[in-house]
Coordinates of C-alpha atoms and ligand atoms in Angstrom, one line a residue:
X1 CA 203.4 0.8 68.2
X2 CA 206.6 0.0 70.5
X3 CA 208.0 -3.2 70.4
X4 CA 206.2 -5.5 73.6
X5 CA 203.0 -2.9 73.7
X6 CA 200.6 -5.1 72.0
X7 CA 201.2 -7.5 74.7
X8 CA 201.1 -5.6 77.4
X9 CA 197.7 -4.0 76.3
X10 CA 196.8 -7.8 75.6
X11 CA 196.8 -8.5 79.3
X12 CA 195.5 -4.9 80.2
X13 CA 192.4 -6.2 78.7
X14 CA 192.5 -9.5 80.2
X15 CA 192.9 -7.6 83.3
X16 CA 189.6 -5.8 82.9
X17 CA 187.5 -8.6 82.2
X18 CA 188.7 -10.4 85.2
X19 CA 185.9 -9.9 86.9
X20 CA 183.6 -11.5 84.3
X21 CA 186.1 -14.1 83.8
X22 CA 185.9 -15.1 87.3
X23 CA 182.0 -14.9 87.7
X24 CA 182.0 -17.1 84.3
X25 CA 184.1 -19.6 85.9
X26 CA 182.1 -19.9 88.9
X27 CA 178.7 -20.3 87.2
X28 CA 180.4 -23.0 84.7
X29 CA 181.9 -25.0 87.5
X30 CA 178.8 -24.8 89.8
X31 CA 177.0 -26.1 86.5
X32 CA 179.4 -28.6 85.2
X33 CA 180.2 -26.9 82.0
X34 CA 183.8 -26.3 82.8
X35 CA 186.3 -27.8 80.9
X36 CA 189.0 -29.6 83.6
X37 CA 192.6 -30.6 83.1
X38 CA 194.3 -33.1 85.9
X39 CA 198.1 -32.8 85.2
X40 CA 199.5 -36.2 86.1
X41 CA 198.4 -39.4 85.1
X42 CA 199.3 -41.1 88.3
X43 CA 197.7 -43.3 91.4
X44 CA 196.1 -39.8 92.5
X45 CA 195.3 -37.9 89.2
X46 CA 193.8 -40.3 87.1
X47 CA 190.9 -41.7 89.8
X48 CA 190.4 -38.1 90.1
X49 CA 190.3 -37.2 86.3
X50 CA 187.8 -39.9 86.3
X51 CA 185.6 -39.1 88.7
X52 CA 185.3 -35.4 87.1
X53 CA 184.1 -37.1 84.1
X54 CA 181.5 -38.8 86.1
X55 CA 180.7 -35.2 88.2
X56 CA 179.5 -33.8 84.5
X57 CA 182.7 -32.4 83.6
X58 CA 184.7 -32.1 80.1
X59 CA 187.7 -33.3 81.8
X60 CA 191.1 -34.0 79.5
X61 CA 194.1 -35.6 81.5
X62 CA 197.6 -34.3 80.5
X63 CA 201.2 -36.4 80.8
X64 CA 204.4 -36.1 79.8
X65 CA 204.9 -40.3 79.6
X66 CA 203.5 -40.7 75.9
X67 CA 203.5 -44.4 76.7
X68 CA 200.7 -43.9 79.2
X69 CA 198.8 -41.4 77.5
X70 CA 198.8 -44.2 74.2
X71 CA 197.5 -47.1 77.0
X72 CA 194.8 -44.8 78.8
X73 CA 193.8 -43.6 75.3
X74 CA 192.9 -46.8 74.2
X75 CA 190.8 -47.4 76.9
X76 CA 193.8 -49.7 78.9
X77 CA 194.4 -49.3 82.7
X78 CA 197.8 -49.3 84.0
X79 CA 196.9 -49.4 87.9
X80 CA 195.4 -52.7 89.0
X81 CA 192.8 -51.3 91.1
X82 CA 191.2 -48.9 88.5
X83 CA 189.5 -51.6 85.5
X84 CA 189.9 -50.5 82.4
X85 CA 186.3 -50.4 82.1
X86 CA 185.6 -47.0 83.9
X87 CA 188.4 -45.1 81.5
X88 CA 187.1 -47.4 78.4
X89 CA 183.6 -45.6 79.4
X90 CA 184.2 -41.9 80.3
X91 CA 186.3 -41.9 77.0
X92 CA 183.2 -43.5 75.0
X93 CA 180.9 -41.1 77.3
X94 CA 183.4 -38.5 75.8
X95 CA 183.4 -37.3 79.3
X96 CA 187.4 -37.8 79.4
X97 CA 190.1 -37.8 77.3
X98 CA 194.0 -38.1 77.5
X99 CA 196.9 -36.1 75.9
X100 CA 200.4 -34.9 75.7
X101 CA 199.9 -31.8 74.3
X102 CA 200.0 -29.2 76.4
X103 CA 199.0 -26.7 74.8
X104 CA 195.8 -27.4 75.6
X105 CA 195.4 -26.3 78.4
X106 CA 194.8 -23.0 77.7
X107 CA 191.6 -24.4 76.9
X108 CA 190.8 -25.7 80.4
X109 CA 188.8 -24.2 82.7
X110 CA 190.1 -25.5 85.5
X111 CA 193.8 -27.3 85.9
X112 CA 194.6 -30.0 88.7
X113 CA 198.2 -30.8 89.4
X114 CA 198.6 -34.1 90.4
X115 CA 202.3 -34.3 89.8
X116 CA 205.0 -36.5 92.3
X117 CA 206.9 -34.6 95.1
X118 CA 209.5 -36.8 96.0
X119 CA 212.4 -36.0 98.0
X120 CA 216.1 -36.1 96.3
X121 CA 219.7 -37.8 96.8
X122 CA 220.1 -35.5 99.8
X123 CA 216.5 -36.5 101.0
X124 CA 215.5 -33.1 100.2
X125 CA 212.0 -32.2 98.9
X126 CA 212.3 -32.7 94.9
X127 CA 209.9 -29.9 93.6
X128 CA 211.0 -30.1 90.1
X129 CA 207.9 -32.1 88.9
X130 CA 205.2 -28.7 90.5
X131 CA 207.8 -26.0 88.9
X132 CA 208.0 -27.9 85.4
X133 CA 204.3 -28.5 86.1
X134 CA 203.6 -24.3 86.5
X135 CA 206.1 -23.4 83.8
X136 CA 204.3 -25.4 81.4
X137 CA 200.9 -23.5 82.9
X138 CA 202.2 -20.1 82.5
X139 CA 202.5 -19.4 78.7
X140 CA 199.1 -21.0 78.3
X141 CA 197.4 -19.1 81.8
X142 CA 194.4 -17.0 80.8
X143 CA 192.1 -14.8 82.4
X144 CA 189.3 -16.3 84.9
X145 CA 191.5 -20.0 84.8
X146 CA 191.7 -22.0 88.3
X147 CA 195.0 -23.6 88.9
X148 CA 194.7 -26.0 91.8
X149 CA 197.9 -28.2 93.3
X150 CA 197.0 -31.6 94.8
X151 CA 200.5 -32.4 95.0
X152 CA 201.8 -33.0 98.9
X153 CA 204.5 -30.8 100.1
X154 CA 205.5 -28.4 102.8
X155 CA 203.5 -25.4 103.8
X156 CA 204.1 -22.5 101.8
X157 CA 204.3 -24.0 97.7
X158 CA 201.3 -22.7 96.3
X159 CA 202.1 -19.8 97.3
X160 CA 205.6 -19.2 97.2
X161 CA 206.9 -21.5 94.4
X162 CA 203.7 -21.8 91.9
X163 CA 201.9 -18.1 92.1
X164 CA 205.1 -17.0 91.2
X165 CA 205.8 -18.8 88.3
X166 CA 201.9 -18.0 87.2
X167 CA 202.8 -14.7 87.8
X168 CA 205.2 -14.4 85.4
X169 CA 202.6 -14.3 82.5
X170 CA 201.3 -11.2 83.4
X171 CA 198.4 -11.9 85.2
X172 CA 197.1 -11.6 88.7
X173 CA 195.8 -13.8 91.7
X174 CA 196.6 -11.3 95.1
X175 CA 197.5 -13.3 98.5
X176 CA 194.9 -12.3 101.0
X177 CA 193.3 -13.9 103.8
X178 CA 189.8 -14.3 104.0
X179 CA 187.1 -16.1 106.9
X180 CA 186.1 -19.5 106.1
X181 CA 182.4 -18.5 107.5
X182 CA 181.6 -17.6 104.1
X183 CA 180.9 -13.9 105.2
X184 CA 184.4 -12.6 103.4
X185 CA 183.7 -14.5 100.2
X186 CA 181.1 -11.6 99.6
X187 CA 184.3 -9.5 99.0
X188 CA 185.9 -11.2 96.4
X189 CA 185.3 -9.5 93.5
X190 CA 187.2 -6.5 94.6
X191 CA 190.6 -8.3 95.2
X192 CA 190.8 -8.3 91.4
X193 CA 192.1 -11.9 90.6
X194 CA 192.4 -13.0 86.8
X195 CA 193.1 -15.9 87.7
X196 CA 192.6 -18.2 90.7
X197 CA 194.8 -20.3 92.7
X198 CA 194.3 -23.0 95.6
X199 CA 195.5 -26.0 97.6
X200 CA 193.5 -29.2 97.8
X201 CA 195.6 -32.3 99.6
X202 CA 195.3 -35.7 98.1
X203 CA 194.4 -38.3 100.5
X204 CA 194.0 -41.4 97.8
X205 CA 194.4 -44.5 99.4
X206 CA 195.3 -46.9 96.8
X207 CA 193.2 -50.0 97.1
X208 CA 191.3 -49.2 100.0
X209 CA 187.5 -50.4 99.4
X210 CA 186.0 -49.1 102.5
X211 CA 186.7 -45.1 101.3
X212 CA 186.4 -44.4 97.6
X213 CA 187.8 -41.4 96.3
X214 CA 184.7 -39.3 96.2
X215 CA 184.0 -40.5 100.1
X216 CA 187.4 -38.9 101.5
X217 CA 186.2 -35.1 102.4
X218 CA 188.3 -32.9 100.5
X219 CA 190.3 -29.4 102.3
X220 CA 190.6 -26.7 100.3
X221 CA 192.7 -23.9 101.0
X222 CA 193.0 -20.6 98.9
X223 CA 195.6 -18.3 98.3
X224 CA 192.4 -15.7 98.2
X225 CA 188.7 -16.1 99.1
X226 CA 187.8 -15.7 95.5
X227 CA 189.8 -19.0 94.4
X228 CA 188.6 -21.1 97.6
X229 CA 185.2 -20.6 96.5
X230 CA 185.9 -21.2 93.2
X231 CA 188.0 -24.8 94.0
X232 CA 184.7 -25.6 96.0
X233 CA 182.8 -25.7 93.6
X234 CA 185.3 -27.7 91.4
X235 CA 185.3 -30.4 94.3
X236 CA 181.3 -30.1 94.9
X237 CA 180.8 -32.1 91.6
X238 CA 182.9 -35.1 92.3
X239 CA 183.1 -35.2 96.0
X240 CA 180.4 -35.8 99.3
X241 CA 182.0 -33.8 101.8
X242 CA 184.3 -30.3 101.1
X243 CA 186.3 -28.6 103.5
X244 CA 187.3 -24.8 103.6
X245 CA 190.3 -24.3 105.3
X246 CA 191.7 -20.0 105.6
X247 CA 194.5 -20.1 103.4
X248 CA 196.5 -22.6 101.4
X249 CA 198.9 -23.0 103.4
X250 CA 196.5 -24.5 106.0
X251 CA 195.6 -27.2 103.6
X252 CA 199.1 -28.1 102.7
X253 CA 199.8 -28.3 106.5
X254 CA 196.6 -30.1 106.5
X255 CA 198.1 -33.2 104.6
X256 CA 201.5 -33.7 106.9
X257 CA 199.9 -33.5 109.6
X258 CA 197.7 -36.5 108.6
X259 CA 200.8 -38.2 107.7
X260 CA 203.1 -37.6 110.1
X261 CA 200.1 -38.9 113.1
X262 CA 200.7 -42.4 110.9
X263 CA 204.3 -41.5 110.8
X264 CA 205.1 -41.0 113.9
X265 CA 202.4 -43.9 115.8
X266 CA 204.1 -46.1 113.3
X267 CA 207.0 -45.7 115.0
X268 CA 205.8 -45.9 118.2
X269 CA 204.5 -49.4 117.5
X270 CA 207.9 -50.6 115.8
X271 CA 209.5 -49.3 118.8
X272 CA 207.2 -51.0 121.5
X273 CA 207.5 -54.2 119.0
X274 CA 211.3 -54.5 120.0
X275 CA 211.0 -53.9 123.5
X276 CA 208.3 -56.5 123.2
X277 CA 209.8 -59.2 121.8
X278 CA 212.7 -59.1 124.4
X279 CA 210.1 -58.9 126.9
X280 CA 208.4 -62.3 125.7
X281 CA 205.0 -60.3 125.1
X282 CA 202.9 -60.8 121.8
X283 CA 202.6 -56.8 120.3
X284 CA 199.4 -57.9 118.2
X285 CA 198.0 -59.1 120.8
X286 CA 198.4 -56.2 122.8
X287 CA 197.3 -53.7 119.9
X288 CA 194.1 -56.3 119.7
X289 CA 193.5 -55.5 123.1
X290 CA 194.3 -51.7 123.3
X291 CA 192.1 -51.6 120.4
X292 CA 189.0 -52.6 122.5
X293 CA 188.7 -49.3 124.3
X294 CA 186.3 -47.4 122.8
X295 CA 188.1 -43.7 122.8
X296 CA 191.1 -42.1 122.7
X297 CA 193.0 -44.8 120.7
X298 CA 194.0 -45.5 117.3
X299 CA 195.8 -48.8 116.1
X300 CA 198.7 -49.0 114.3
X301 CA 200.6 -51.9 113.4
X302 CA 204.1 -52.5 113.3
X303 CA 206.0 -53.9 110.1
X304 CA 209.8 -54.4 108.5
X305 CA 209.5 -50.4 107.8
X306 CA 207.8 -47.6 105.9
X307 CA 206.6 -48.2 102.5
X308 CA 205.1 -46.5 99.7
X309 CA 205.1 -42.6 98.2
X310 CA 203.5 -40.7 101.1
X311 CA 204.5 -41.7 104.6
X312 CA 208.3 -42.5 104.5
X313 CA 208.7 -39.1 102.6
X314 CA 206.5 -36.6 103.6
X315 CA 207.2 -35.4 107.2
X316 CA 210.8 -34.5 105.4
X317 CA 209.3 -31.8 103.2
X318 CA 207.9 -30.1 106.5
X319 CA 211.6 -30.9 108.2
X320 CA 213.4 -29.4 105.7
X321 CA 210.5 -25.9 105.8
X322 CA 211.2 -26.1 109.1
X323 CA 214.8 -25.2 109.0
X324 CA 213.7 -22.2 107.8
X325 CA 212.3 -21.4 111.2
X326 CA 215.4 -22.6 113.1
X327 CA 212.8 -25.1 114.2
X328 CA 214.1 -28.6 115.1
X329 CA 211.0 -31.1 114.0
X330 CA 212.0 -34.1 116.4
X331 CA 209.0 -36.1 116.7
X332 CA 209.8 -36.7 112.5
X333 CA 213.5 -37.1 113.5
X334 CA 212.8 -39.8 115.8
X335 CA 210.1 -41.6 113.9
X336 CA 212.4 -41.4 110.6
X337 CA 215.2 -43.2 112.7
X338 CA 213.3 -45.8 114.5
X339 CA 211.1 -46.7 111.1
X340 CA 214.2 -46.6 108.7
X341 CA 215.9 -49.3 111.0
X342 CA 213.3 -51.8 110.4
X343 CA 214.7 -53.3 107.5
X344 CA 217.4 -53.9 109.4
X345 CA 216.1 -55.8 112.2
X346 CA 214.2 -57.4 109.6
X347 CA 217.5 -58.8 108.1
X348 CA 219.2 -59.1 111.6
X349 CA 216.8 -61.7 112.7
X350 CA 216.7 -63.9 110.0
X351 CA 220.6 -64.0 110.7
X352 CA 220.0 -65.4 114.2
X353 CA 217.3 -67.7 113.4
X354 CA 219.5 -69.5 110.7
X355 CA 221.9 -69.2 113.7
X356 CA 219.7 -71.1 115.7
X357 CA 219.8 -73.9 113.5
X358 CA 223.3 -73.6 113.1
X359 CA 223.4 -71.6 109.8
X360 CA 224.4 -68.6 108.5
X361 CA 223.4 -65.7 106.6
X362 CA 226.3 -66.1 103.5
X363 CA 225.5 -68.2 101.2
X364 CA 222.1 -68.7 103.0
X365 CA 219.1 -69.5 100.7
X366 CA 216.2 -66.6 101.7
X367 CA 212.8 -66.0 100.3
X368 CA 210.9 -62.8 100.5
X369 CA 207.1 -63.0 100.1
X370 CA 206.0 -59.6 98.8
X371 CA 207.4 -56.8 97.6
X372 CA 204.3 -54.4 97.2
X373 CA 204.4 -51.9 100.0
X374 CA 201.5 -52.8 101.2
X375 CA 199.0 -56.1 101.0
X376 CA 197.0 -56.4 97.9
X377 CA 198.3 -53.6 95.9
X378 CA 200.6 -53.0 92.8
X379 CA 202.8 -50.5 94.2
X380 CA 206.3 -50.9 95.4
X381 CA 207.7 -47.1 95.8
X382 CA 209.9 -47.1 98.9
X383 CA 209.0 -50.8 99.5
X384 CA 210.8 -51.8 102.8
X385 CA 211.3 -55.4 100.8
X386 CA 214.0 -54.0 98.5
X387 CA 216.0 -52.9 101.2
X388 CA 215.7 -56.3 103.0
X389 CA 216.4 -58.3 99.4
X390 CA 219.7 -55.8 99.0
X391 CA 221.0 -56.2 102.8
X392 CA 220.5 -60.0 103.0
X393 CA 222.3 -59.9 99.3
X394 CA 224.7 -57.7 101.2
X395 CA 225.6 -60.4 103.5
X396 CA 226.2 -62.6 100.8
X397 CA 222.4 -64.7 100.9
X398 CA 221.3 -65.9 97.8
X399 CA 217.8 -64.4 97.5
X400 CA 214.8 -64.9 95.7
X401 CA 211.1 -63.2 95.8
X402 CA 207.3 -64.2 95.1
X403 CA 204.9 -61.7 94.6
X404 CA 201.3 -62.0 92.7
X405 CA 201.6 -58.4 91.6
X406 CA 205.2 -58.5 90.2
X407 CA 206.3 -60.8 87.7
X408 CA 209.6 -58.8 87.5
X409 CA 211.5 -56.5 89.3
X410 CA 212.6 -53.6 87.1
X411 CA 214.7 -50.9 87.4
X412 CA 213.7 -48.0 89.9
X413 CA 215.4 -44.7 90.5
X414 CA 217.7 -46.2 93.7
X415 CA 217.4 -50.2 93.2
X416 CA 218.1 -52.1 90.1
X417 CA 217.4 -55.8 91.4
X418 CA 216.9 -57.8 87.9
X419 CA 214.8 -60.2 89.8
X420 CA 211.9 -62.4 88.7
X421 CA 209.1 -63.5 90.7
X422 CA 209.8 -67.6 91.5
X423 CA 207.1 -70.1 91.8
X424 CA 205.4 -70.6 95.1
X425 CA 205.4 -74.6 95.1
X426 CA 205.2 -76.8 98.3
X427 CA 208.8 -78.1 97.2
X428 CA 210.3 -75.0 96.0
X429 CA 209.6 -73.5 99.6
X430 CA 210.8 -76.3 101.1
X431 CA 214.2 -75.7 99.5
X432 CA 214.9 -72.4 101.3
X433 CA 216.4 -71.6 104.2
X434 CA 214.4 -69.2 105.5
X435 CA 211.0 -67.5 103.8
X436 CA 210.4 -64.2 105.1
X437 CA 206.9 -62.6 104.8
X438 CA 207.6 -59.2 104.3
X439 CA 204.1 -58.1 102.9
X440 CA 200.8 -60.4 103.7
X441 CA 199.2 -60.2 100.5
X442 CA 195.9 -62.0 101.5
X443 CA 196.0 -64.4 98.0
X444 CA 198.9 -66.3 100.3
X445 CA 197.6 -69.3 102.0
X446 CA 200.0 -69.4 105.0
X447 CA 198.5 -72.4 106.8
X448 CA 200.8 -74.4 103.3
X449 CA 203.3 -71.7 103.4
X450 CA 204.5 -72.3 107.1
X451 CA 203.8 -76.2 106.7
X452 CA 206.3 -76.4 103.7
X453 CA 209.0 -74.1 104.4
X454 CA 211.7 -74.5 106.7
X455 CA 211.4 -71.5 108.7
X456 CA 209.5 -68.9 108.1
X457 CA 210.4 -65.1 109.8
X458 CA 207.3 -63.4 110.1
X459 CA 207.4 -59.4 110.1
X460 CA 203.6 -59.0 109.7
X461 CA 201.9 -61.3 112.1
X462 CA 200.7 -63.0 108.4
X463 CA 201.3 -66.5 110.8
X464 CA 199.2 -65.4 113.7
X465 CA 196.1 -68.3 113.1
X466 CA 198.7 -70.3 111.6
X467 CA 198.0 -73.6 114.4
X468 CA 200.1 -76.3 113.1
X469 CA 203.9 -75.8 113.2
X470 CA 204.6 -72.9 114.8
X471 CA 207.6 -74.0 115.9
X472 CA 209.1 -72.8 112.2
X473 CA 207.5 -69.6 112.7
X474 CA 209.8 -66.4 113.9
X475 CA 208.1 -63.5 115.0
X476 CA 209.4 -60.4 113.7
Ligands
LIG1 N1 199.8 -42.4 95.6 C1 199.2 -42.1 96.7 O1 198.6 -42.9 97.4 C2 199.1 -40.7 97.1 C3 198.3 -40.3 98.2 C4 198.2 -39.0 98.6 C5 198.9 -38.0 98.0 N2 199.8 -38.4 97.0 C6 200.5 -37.3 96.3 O2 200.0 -37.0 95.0 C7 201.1 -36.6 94.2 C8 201.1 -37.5 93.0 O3 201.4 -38.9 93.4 P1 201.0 -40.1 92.5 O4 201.1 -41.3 93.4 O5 199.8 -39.9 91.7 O6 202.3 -40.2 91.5 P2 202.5 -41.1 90.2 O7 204.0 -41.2 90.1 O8 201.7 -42.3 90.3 O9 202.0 -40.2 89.1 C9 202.5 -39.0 88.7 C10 202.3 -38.8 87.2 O10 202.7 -37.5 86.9 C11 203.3 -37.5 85.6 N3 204.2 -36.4 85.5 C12 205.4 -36.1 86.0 N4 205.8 -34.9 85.7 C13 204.9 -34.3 84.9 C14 204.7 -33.1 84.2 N5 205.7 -32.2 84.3 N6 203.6 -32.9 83.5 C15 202.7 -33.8 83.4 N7 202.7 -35.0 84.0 C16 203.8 -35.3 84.8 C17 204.1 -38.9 85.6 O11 204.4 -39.3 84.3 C18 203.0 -39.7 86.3 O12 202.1 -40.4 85.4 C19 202.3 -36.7 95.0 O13 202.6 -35.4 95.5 C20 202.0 -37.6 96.1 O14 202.7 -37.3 97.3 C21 199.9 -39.7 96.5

């Protein structure tokens, strides 16, 4: 026999039982037999691993940090808000396990990739993590498999950057557009997929008690009609509410969209905040208000800038797609701008209130309260706080930080701080300059904080039922 022909008659006859394959899959997933695989051990895939394992499936997590594969093995969370508990049990349930070894998935069913998307030096989209992800899929892809990306990025991925890498082993999954009414999903088994491919957006909120994971509806978008159906049925398991959107590319579009609204009303508020405080007029006050009316509004709170993996980075993957189209995205332009100067302002008004009482920024002893993006959480990716620690370090302030959820500052991709967390005593406040709250984590009591500190430059509104002493307080 030539040299290659074994292989190639190999997929020929994965090829004709495609059909089966597909129907298998289907019937597995709608019965929770199917073995999953959620590529990424992070703040998005392991809630979701987990709550596949509580759905009914056989659900293995895969990750290339061998460090957090040894932790979530023995039962150990690494993310404050998931307790070890819940991983401790679906292991024991031997609902879920956790590996490095990739090879396995050739024996998964279904694959999740739950991989990070951030943007480069050039602020560029960063897609190395989904094309390392798909060339590690590839050589293990086999007939009537589901390959889903959860990933956020621009419109277009799926299909243009991972079904061609999936491609590559030989097997098919044909782009076609389908109805979302159901009536087109009749058709599928002609379009002669071996295996299936689809889009479902993340929308993880880290933290957030009010929406659990399996509470967030989840949009699905195929690259056929044949693998929407199929993801739908993944998602059934675990989630209340699914979604069909016509074509992947939808539900990638989906997902900035959702971000860029916060994006850009962020902006709007950070903007109006400035005007505002030259204009003497309380902004929170005025949200509070604007709040009241029952329709056609949505709060958003201003801050010292964007924070976190999603929202400073995201409306830049559909920027730079948009190129493509000659299509100048201002609305992202403009937000990006206006939400990126924050820190800035941040660090420009603790100048002038030390100027006020007839100090300056050098040599200036600042503390920043939070470093966590947000309140209450132990994330601090794109934390506006590291900017403000390096520009008030930049003007020669000597700077220290507090934060409950970070003992230590250690080294990230762009900062390299060496900080430690100081402790938050009545006299150790008292011996700074200026305290600036830069995230309101609610364990603060800021009634003690405002009443021992010097000064205190507020950026959050953290002060705003603070009675005593507001004299010390700068609004922000
Ligand atoms: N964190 C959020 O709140 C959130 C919300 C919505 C969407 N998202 C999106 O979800 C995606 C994942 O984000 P995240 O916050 O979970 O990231 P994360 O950094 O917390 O986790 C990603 C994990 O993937 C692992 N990884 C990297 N490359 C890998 C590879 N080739 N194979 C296997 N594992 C690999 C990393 O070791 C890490 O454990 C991103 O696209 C993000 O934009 C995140």
């Amino acid at each position: 026999m030539e040299a290659g022909r074994e292989d190639v008659m190999a997929v020929e006859k994965e090829i004709e039982l495609s059909g089966a394959s597909v129907d298998a899959l289907q019937q597995a997933l709608q019965e929770g037999t199917a073995r999953v695989g959620v590529v990424g051990m992070g703040y998005v895939g392991l809630p979701l691993a987990l709550l596949f394992a509580k759905g009914g499936f056989l659900t293995t997590g895969f990750d290339i940090d061998s460090e957090k594969v040894q932790k979530l093995r023995a039962g150990e969370t690494y993310i404050k808000h998931i307790p070890s508990q819940t991983i401790a049990g679906a292991i024991e349930k031997k609902r879920f396990r956790v590996t490095d070894d990739f090879d396995e998935l050739a024996e998964m069913d279904a694959i999740v990739i739950c991989v990070p998307t951030p943007l480069d030096d050039h602020r560029e989209p960063d897609l190395s993590f989904i094309r390392d992800t798909a060339e590690a899929i590839c050589p293990r892809l086999r007939a009537g498999q589901l390959v889903v990306l959860e990933s956020t990025t621009y419109p277009g991925t799926t299909e243009e950057v991972v079904l061609p890498i999936l491609a590559k082993s030989g097997l098919r999954c044909p782009v076609s557009s389908y109805d979302t009414d159901g009536v087109t999903a009749e058709a599928v088994a002609s379009e002669e997929a071996d295996f299936l491919l689809a889009f479902s957006p993340e929308r993880e909120d880290p933290g957030n008690k009010d929406f659990r994971t399996h509470q967030i509806p989840k949009v699905i978008g195929g690259v056929n009609a044949t693998s929407a159906r199929a993801a739908r049925a993944l998602y059934q398991r675990g989630f209340d509410r699914t979604l069909l959107v016509s074509s992947s590319r939808a539900a990638e579009m989906t997902k900035l969209l959702e971000n860029i609204f916060r994006c850009v009303n962020i902006a709007l508020v950070n903007e109006l905040k400035l005007l505002c405080l030259r204009m003497g007029i309380d902004i929170w006050e005025v949200i509070e208000a604007a709040k009241t009316k029952p329709f056609g509004f949505t709060p958003f709170y201003p801050g010292p800038g964007l924070g976190g993996h999603c929202i400073p980075i995201d409306p830049f993957y559909l920027t730079w797609k948009a190129h493509e189209y000659e299509f100048p995205t201002r609305f992202i332009e403009l937000a990006g701008e206006i939400n990126s100067a924050m820190p800035e302002h941040v660090v420009a008004t603790v100048g002038e209130a030390l100027n006020r009482r007839r100090r300056c920024l050098q040599d200036a002893k600042v503390l920043v309260l939070g470093v966590a993006y947000k309140k209450d959480i132990d994330d601090l990716r794109e934390s506006p706080s590291l900017r403000i620690i390096e520009l008030l370090q930049s003007h020669g302030a000597r700077v220290d930080y507090h934060d409950p959820y970070f003992p230590r500052l250690h080294k990230m991709r762009r900062y390299n701080l060496g900080m430690e967390s100081v402790n938050l005593t009545p006299e150790a406040l008292a011996a700074y300059d200026t305290v600036v709250i830069a995230t309101d984590h609610s364990s603060y009591d800021y009634e003690a904080i405002v009443a021992a500190a010097q000064q205190v430059v507020d950026t959050r509104n953290a002060t705003g039922k603070v009675r005593a002493h507001r004299e010390k307080i700068v609004r922000c």
